[in-house]
Structures are given as C-alpha cells and as structure tokens.
Short mmCIF file of C-alpha atoms and ligand atoms in Angstrom, two decimals:
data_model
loop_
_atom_site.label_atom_id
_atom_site.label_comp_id
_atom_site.label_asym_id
_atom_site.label_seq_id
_atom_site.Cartn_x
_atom_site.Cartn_y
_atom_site.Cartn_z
CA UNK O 1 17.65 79.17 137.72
CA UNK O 2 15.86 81.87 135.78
CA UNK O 3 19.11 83.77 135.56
CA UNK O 4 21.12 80.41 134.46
CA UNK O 5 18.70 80.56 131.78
CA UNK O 6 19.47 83.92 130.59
CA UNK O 7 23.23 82.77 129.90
CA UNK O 8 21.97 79.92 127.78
CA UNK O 9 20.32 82.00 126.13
CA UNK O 10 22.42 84.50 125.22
CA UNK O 11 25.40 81.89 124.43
CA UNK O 12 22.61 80.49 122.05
CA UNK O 13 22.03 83.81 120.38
CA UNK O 14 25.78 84.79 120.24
CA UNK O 15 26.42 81.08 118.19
CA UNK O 16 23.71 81.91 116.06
CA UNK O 17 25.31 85.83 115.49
CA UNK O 18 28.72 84.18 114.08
CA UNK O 19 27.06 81.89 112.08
CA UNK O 20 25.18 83.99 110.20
CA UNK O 21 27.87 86.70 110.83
CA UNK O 22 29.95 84.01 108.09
CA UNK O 23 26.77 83.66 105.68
CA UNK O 24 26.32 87.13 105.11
CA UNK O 25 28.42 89.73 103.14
CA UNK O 26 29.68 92.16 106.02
CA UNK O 27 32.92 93.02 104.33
CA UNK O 28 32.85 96.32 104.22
CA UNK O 29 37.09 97.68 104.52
CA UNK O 30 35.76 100.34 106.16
CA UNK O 31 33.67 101.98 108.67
CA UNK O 32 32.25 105.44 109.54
CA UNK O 33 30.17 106.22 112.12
CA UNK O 34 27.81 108.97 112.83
CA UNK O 35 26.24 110.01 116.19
CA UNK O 36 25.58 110.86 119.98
CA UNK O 37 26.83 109.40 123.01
CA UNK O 38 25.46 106.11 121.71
CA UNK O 39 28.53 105.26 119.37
CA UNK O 40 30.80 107.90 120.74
CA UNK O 41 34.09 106.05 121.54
CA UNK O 42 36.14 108.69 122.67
CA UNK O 43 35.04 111.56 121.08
CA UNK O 44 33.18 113.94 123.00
CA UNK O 45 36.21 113.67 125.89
CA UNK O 46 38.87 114.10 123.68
CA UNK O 47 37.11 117.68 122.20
CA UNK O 48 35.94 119.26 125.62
CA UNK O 49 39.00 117.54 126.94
CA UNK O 50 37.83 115.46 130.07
CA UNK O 51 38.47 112.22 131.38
CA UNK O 52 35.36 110.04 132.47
CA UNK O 53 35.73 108.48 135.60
CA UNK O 54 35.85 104.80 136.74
CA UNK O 55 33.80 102.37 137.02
CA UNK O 56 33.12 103.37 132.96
CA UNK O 57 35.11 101.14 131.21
CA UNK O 58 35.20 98.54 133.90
CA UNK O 59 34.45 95.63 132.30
CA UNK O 60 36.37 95.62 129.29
CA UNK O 61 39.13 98.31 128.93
CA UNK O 62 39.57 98.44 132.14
CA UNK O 63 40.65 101.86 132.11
CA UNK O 64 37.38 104.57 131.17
CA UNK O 65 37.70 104.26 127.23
CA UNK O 66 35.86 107.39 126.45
CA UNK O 67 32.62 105.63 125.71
CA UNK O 68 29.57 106.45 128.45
CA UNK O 69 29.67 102.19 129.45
CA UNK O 70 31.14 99.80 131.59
CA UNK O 71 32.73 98.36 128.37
CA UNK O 72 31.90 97.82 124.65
CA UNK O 73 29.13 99.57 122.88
CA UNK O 74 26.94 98.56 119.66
CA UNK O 75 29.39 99.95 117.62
CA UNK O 76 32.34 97.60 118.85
CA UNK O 77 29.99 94.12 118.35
CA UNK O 78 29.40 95.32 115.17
CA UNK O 79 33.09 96.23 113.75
CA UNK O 80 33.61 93.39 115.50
CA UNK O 81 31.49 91.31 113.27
CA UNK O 82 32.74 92.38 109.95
CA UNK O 83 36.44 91.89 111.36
CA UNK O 84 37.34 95.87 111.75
CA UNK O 85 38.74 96.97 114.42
CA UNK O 86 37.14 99.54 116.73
CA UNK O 87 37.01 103.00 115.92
CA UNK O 88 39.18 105.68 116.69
CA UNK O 89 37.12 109.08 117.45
CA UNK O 90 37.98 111.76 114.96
CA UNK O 91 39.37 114.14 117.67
CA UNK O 92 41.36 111.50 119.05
CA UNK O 93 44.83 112.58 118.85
CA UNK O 94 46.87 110.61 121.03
CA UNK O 95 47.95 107.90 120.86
CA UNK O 96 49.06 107.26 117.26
CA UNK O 97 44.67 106.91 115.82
CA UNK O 98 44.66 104.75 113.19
CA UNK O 99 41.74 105.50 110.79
CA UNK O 100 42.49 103.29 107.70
CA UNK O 101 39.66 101.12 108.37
CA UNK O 102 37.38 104.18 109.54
CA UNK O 103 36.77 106.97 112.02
CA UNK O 104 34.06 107.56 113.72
CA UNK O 105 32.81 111.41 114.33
CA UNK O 106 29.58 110.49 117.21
CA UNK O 107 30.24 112.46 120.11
CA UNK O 108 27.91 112.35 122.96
CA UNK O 109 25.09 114.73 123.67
CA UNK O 110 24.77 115.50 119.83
CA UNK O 111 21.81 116.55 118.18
CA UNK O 112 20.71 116.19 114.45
CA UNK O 113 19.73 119.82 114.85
CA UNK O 114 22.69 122.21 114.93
CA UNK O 115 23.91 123.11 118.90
CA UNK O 116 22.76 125.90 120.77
CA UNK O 117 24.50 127.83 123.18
CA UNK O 118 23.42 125.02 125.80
CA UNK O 119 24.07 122.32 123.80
CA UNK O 120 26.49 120.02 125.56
CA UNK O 121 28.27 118.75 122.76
CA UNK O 122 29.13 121.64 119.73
CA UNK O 123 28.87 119.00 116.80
CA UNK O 124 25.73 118.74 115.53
CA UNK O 125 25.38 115.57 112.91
CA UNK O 126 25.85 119.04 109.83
CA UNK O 127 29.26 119.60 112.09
CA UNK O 128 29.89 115.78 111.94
CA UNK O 129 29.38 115.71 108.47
CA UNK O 130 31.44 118.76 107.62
CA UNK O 131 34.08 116.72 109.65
CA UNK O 132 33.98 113.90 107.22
CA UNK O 133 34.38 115.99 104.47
CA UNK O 134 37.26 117.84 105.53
CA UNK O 135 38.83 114.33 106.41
CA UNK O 136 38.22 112.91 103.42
CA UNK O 137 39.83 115.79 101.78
CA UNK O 138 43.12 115.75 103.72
CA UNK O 139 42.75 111.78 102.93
CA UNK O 140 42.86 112.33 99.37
CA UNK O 141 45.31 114.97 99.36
CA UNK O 142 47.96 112.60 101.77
CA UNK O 143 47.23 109.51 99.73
CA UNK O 144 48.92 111.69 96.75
CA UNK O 145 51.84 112.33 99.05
CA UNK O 146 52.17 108.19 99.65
CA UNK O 147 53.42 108.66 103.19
CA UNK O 148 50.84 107.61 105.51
CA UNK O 149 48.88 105.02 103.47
CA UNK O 150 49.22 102.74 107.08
CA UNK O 151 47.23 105.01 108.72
CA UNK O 152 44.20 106.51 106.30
CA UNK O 153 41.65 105.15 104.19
CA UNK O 154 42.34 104.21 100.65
CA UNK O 155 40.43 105.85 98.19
CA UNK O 156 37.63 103.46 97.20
CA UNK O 157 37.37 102.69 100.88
CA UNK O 158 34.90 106.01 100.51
CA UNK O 159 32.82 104.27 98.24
CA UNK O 160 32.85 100.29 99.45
CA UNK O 161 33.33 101.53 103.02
CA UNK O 162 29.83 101.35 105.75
CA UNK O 163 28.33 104.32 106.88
CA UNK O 164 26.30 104.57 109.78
CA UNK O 165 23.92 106.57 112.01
CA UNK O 166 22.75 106.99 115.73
CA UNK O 167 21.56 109.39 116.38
CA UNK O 168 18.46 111.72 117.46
CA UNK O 169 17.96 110.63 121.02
CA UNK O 170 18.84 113.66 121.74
CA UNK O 171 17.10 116.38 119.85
CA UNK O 172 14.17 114.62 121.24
CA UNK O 173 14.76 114.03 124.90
CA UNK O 174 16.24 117.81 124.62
CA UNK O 175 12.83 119.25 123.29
CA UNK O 176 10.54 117.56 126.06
CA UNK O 177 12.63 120.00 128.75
CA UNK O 178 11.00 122.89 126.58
CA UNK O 179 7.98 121.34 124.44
CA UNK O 180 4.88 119.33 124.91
CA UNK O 181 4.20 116.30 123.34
CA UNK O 182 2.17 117.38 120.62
CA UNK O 183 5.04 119.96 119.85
CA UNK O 184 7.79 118.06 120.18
CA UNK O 185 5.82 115.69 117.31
CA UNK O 186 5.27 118.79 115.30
CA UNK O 187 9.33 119.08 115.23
CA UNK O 188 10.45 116.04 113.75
CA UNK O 189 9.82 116.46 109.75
CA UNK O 190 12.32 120.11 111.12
CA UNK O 191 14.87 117.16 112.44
CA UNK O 192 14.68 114.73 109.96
CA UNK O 193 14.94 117.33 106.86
CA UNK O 194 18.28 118.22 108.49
CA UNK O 195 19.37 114.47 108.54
CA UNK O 196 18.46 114.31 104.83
CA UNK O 197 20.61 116.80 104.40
CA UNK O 198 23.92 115.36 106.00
CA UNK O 199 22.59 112.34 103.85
CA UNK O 200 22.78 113.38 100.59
CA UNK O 201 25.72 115.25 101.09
CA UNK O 202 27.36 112.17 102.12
CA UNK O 203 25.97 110.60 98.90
CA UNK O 204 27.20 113.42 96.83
CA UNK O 205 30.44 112.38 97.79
CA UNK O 206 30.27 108.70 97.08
CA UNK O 207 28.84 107.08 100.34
CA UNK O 208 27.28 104.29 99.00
CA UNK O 209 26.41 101.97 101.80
CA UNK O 210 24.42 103.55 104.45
CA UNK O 211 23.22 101.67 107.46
CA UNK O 212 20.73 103.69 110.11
CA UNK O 213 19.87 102.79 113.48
CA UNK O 214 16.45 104.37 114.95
CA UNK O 215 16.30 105.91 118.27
CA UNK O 216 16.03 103.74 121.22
CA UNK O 217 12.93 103.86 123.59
CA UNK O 218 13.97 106.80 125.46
CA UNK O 219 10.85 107.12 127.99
CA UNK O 220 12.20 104.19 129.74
CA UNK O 221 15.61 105.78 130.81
CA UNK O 222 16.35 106.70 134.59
CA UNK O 223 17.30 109.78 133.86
CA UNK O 224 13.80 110.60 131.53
CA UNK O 225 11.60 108.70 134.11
CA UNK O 226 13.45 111.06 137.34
CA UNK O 227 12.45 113.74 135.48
CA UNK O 228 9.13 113.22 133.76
CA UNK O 229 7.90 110.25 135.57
CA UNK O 230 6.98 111.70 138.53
CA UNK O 231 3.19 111.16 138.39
CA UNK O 232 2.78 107.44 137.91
CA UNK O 233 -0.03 108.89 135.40
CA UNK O 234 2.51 109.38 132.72
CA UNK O 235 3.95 105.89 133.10
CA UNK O 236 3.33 103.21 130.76
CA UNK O 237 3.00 99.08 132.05
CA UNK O 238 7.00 98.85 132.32
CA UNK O 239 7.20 101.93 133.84
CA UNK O 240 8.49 104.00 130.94
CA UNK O 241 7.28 107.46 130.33
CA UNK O 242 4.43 107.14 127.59
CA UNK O 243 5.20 110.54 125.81
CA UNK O 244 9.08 110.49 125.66
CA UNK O 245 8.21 106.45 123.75
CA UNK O 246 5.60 107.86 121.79
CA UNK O 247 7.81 111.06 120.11
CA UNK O 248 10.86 108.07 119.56
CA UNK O 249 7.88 105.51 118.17
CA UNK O 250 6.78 108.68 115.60
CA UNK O 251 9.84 109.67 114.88
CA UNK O 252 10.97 106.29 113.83
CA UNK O 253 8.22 106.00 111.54
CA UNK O 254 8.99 109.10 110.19
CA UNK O 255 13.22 107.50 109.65
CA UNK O 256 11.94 105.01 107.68
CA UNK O 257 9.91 106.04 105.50
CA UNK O 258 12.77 108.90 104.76
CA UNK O 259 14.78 105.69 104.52
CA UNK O 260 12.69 103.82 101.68
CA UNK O 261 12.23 107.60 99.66
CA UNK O 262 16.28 107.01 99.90
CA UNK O 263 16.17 104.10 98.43
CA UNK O 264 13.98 104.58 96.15
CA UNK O 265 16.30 107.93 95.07
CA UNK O 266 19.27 106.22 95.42
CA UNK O 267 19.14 102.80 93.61
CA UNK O 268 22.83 102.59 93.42
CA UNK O 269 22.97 103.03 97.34
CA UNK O 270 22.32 100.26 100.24
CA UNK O 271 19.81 101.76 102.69
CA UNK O 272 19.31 100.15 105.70
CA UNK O 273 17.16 100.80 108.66
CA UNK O 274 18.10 98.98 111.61
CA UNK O 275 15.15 99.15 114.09
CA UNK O 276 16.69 99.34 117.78
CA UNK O 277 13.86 100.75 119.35
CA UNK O 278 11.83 97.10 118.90
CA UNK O 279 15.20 95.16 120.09
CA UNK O 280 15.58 97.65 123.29
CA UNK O 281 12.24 97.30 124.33
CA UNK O 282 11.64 94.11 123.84
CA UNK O 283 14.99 93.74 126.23
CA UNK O 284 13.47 96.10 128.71
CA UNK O 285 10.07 93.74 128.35
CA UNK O 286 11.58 91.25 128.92
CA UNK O 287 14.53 91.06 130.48
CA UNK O 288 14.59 87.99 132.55
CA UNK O 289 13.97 85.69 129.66
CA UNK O 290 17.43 87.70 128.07
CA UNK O 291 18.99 87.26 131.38
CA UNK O 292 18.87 90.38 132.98
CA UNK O 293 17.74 91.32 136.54
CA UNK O 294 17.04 94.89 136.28
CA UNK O 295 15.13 96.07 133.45
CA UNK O 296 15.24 100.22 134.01
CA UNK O 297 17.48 100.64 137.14
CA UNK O 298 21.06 102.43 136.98
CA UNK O 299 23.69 100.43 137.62
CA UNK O 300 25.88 103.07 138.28
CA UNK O 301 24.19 106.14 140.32
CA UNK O 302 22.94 107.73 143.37
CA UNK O 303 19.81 107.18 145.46
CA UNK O 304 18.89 103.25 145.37
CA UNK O 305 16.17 101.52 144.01
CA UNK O 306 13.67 101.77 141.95
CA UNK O 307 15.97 104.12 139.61
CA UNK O 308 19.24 104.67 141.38
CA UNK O 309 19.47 107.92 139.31
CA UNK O 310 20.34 111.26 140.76
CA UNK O 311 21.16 113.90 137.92
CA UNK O 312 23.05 116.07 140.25
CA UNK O 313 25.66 113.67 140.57
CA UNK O 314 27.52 111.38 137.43
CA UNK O 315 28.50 107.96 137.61
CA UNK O 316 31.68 107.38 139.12
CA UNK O 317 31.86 110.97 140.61
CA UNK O 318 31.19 112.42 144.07
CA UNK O 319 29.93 115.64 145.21
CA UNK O 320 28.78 117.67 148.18
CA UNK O 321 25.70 118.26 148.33
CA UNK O 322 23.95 120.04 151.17
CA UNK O 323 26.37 118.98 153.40
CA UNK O 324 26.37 115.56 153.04
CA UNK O 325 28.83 113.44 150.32
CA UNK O 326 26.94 111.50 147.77
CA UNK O 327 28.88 109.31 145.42
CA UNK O 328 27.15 107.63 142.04
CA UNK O 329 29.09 104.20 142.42
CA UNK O 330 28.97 101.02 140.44
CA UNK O 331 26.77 98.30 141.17
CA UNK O 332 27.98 94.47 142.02
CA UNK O 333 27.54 93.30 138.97
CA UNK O 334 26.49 95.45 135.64
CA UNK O 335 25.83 92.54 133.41
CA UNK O 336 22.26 91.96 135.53
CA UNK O 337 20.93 95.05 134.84
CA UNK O 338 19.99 96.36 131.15
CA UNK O 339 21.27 100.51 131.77
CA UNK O 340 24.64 101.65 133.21
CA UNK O 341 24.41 105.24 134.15
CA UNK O 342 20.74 106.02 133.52
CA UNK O 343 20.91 107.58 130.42
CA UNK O 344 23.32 104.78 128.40
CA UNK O 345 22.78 100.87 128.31
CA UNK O 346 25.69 98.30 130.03
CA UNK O 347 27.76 96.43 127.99
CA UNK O 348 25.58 93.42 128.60
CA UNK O 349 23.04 94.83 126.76
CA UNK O 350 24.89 96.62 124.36
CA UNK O 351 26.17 92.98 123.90
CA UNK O 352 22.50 91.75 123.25
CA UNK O 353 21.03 94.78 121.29
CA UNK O 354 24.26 94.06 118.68
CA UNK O 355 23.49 89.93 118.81
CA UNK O 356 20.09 90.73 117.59
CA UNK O 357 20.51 92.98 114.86
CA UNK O 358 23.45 90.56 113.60
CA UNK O 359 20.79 87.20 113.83
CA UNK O 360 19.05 88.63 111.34
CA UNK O 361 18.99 88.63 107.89
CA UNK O 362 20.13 90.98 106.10
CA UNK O 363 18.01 91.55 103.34
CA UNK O 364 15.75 94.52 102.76
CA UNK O 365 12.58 92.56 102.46
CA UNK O 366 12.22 90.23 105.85
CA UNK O 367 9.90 87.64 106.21
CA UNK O 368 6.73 89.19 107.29
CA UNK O 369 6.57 86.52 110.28
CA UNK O 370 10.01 88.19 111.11
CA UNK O 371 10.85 90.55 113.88
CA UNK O 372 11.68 93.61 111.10
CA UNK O 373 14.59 94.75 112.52
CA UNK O 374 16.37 95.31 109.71
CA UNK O 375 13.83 96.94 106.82
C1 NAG S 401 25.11 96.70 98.39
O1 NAG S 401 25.36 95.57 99.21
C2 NAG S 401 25.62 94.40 98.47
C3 NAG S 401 25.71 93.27 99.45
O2 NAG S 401 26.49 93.63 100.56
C4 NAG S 401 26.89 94.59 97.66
O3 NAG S 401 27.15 93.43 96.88
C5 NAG S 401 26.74 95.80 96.76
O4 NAG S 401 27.95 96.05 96.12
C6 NAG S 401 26.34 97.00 97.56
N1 NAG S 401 26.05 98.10 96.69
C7 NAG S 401 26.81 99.17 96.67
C8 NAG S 401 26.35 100.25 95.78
O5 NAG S 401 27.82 99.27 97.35
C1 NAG S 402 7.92 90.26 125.14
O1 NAG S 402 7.90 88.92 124.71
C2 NAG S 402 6.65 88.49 124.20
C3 NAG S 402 6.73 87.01 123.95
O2 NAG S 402 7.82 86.72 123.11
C4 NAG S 402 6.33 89.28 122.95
O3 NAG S 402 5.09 88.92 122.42
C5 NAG S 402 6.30 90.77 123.30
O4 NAG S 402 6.13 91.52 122.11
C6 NAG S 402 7.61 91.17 123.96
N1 NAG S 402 7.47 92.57 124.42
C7 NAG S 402 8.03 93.57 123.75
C8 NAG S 402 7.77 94.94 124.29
O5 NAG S 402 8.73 93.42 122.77
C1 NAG S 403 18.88 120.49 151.43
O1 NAG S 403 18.24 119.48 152.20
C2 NAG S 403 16.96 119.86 152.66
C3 NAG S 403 16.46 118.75 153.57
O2 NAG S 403 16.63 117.48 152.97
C4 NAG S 403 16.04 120.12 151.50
O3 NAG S 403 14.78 120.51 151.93
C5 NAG S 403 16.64 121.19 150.61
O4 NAG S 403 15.87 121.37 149.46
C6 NAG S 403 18.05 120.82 150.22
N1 NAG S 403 18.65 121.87 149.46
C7 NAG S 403 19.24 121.68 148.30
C8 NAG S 403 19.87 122.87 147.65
O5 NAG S 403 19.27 120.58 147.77
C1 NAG S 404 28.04 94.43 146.69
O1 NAG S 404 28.39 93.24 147.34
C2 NAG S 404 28.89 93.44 148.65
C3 NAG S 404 29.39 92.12 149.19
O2 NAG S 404 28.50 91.07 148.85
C4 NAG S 404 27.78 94.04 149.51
O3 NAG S 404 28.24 94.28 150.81
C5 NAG S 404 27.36 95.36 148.89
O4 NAG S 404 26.26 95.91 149.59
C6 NAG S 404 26.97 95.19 147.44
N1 NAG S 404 26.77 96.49 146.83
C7 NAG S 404 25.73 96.79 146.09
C8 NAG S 404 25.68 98.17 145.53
O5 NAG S 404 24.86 95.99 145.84
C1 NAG S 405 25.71 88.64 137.34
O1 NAG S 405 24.45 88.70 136.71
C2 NAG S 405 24.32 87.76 135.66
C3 NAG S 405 23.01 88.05 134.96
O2 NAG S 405 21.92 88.04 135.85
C4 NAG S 405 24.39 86.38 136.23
O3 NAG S 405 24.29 85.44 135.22
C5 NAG S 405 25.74 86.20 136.94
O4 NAG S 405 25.79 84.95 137.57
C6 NAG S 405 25.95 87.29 137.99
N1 NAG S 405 27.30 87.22 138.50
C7 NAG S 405 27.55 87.25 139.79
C8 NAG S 405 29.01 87.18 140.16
O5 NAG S 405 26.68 87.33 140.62
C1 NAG S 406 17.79 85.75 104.06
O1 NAG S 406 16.59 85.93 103.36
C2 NAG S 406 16.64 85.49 102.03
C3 NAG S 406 15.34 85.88 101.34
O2 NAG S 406 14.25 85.82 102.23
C4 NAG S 406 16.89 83.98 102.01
O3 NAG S 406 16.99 83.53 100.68
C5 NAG S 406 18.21 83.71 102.73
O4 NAG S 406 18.43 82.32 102.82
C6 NAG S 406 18.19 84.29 104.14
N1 NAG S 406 19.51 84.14 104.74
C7 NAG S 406 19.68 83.83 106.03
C8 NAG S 406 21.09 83.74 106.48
O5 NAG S 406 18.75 83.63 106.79
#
C-alpha cells in the first residue's frame, strides 16, 4: 500500500513538472554541461576508452550508455524538459555526435581542482573549460566553412544557449581520504576560487545563462559510509556520515553566495543555483513517502544488506578474490531503492531529483514558505 502510494505520488509530481515545464521559459537552443560522473553521459569511457558493464543502462538504453546508472540521469529529465535532446559527450566520437543543440564535457571522477597523478579522471572542470573553448573555436571557424551547420552550434547558440554545473562531489569526498574535517573545510574558498575561474572565463566568452547545481549529500553514499562509517559514532539519524554532509552543507553555502556575488557582477547574466543537496536528502529522509524502499542501500553491489557495497568489486563486474568469486550484480528491481552502485543514484531517483527542481518556480526570489531549491 505504502509503495502504491509512492507511484501516485510521483505520477502527481511528474503532471505537475510538465505543467509548469509549459509555463515557464526553458527554451534555451542549446545546452552545455559541466561536471563529474553526475552528468557524464559517455564521457569519461569514451577518453580512457572502456566499456561499463551491464546491468548500467538497464532500464532505459538497454545497452550500458556510458552514464554510471541503470538509465537516465538529471541531465536527460532536464534536456528533456526544454525539448533538447540528450547530450553527446565531447569525446564521443562514434557514432556520427551531434552537438548542434550542445555537448556536454562532465566526465566522471572530475574534480574542480586540477587532477593529480591519482586522479581518476584527467579533466579537471579548468580542462573542461579549456575544452569548450577550443570547441567553440573550431565551431566558429566551421560555421565560416558552411559545411556542417547540421551538426554544430550556431553562433548565438553561445550566447542564448544554458550552461550548467555539477560538480565538486568529488574534490570533497577525495580530500576526506587525506584531510580531517576541519581541513577539508579550510579547502573550499581553494576549490571554489578555481570554479570562479572556469566561470568567468566562460562569461568572457559570452555564456550568458548559467545554471549550477550544489553537491549532493555525499555522507550518505555506500561507498562514503563503507569507508568512514565504520563507528556508528560518526553516523548521523539516517545513517549518513555527519562530516562528509557537513563539508557538502559548507561548501554549498559557500556556492551560493559565490553565486549571488555573480549576479550581482554579472547583471546581464542568469545565475542560478539549483539546490540538490535539500531535494536528495529530503529523498533519502524520506523515501517511502517518494516511493522508494531503500533509502542508502546499493542496488547494484557486493555483500548484502545494510549497504550492499564492496569497493573491491564494481557493479556489474566479477572478480576473484581470495579464492572465492564475488560478483556486484543488479538488484530485482532498481526503481525501489534511491542509489544504484553506491556512489551514483538509480534512474528512479534521478527521475525524482529532476521532477523537483522542474516543480518549481523559476524565479530567483522564491516564496520564503518555499522549499528554495532554486535561489
Ligand atoms: C535570462 O532569462 C530570461 C528568462 O528565461 C530571458 O528572457 C533573458 O533573455 C535571459 N537573459 C540573458 C542575458 O540571456
Ligand atoms: C522529511 O519530511 C518532513 C515532512 O515533510 C520534513 O519536515 C523534513 O524536512 C523532511 N526531511 C528532510 C531531511 O528533508
Ligand atoms: C582473505 O580471507 C581471510 C579470511 O576471510 C581474511 O582474513 C584475509 O584478510 C583475506 N585476505 C585478503 C587479501 O582479502
Ligand atoms: C530476485 O528475485 C528472484 C525471484 O523472485 C529471487 O530468487 C532472487 O533472490 C532475487 N534477487 C535479489 C537480489 O533480490
Ligand atoms: C518496484 O519497486 C517500486 C517502488 O517501490 C514498486 O512500485 C514496484 O511495484 C516494484 N516492482 C516490482 C516488479 O516489484
Ligand atoms: C513564480 O513566481 C512568481 C513570483 O513569485 C509568480 O508571479 C509566478 O506566478 C510563479 N509562477 C509559477 C509557475 O508558479
């Protein structure tokens, strides 16, 4: 019944995202997106050149898509909602990638910091940026030529187009493996001056409409709770680790007001800070009443309840461990729980997060009795 519910609901909620989806202005002819494994839709496989293994993609592609999910991510509901298709990833180059409505340069395991040596993914969001510029060049330069005007971005798509961020999940969960709490605060302003950067670059070359997503509560993710979670001590009520959500909590703060000095910089610009980390936790809260049976549990992993995480071992792979064959395998059905592999979120609630950023209004100045999502 409780579960029966949960559908309701979210058919409710989905009605609601359409038709405020046609009261709003979210024609924007173009997208480009920013980012870490969040938004990455094919990006960081089609660099480093691997193929992710099924179940990822199960639910929607069918085939693994590139994207860390059993199916669509934020990203998708949302180019969804203003009619774009989905992104191509920058790298992608099979396959014919059409980018005249956008590209999209997130690749998973980036940091807003530049990589290390032990970085998994190379392109940092400076690289990312970089990336834009250079396509945006050879844009400009092939527009001149007239031949591929199919496939690339008109000019003033550059300027009318959206722009938009995720990411910075990982520069913190990154730091804890080296940093206490208290430093890992210290770092931020470090992080977030290098975001400013990639910013106003952007702006410098006639971004106008920027649209940025805060970081997600990262203390409740198997993978950070198998790690850091060990001694129920550092465990908050929903059985999240306190310090990982307190460094995301500050360092959201610390987005938005970068956000309003932005705006307040930029008056010719649309700034807007999209505030994921109240959506996500408020799904992990409470799940049950958004239709979900697991709230922090892997849906695809090794090692069973209460994570079903094992970080030797990826989701949809098997190894040999000691001997014995472990396999991270899918679960019955991924739409009950809220993450996928322990570090990324199902489609499901993917599907939700997107729903309740696109309820909302749009404006800059919510209602104060509003959830703020979007400030
Ligand atoms: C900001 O957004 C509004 C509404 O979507 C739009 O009318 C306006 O042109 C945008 N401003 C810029 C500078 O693109
Ligand atoms: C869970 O829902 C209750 C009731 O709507 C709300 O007051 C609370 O803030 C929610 N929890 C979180 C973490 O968002
Ligand atoms: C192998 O298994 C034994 C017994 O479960 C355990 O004590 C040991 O740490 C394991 N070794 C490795 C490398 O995982
Ligand atoms: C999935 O469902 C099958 C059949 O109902 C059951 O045997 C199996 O244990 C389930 N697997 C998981 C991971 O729950
Ligand atoms: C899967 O889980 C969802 C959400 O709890 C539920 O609505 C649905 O009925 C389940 N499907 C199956 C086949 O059990
Ligand atoms: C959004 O908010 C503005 C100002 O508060 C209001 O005038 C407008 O009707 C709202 N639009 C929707 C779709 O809720």
């Amino acid at each position: 019944m409780a579960s029966e519910n949960g559908v309701c609901f979210q058919v409710v909620l989905f009605c609601m995202f359409f038709a405020v989806a046609n009261s709003i202005d979210l024609s924007y002819p173009a997208a480009f997106n920013f980012g870490d494994s969040n938004s990455d839709t094919g990006e960081l496989a089609a660099a480093l050149g691997f193929l992710l293994a099924p179940p990822n993609g199960q639910n929607y592609f069918k085939p693994p898509s590139g994207r860390f999910c059993d199916g669509r991510l934020i990203v998708d509901f949302l180019m969804d909602a203003m009619d774009l298709p989905f992104l191509n990833a920058y790298m992608d180059s099979v396959g014919l990638p059409n980018f005249q409505q956008g590209c999209n340069f997130a690749a998973g395991g980036s940091t807003i910091l530049p990589a290390t040596a032990t970085s998994i993914s190379p392109f940092g969001f400076g690289v990312q940026v970089s990336q834009f510029l250079r396509f945006r060049a050879r844009v400009l330069e092939l527009l001149a030529g007239k031949k591929l005007d199919k496939y690339i971005p008109a000019e003033d798509y550059f300027e009318k187009g959206l722009y938009m961020f995720d990411i910075g999940q990982n520069d913190l969960a990154g730091a804890f493996y080296s940093k206490n709490l208290d430093q890992v605060l210290a770092s931020i302003p470090t992080i977030l001056l290098e975001f400013e950067t990639g910013i106003k670059k952007l702006y410098d070359h006639g971004a106008r409409n920027f649209w940025i997503h805060n970081t997600g509560p990262l203390g409740c993710l198997p993978q950070v709770v198998a790690k850091f979670g060990t001694d129920p001590s550092k465990l908050d009520v929903l059985g999240c680790v306190s310090s990982h959500n307190q460094a995301a909590k500050t360092f959201n703060l610390q987005l938005q007001t970068l956000c309003n000095k932005l705006k307040g910089q930029y008056p010719d610009a649309n700034v807007t800070y999209v505030d994921i980390f109240t959506i996500k936790a408020d799904l992990i809260a409470n799940y049950s009443k958004h239709g979900f049976e697991q709230p922090i549990m892997a849906c695809c992993g090794y090692g069973g309840p209460p994570l079903n995480y094992d970080n030797r071992v990826s989701c949809g792979l098997t190894k040999i461990l000691n001997g014995t064959k472990i396999s991270a395998k899918g679960c019955n059905n991924s739409s009950a729980y809220v993450n996928w592999d322990g570090i990324h979120y199902t489609e499901a609630a993917n599907q939700y997060v997107a729903s309740q950023i696109l309820a909302e209004n749009y404006s800059n100045t919510p209602s104060p009795n509003k959830m703020p999502f979007l400030l």
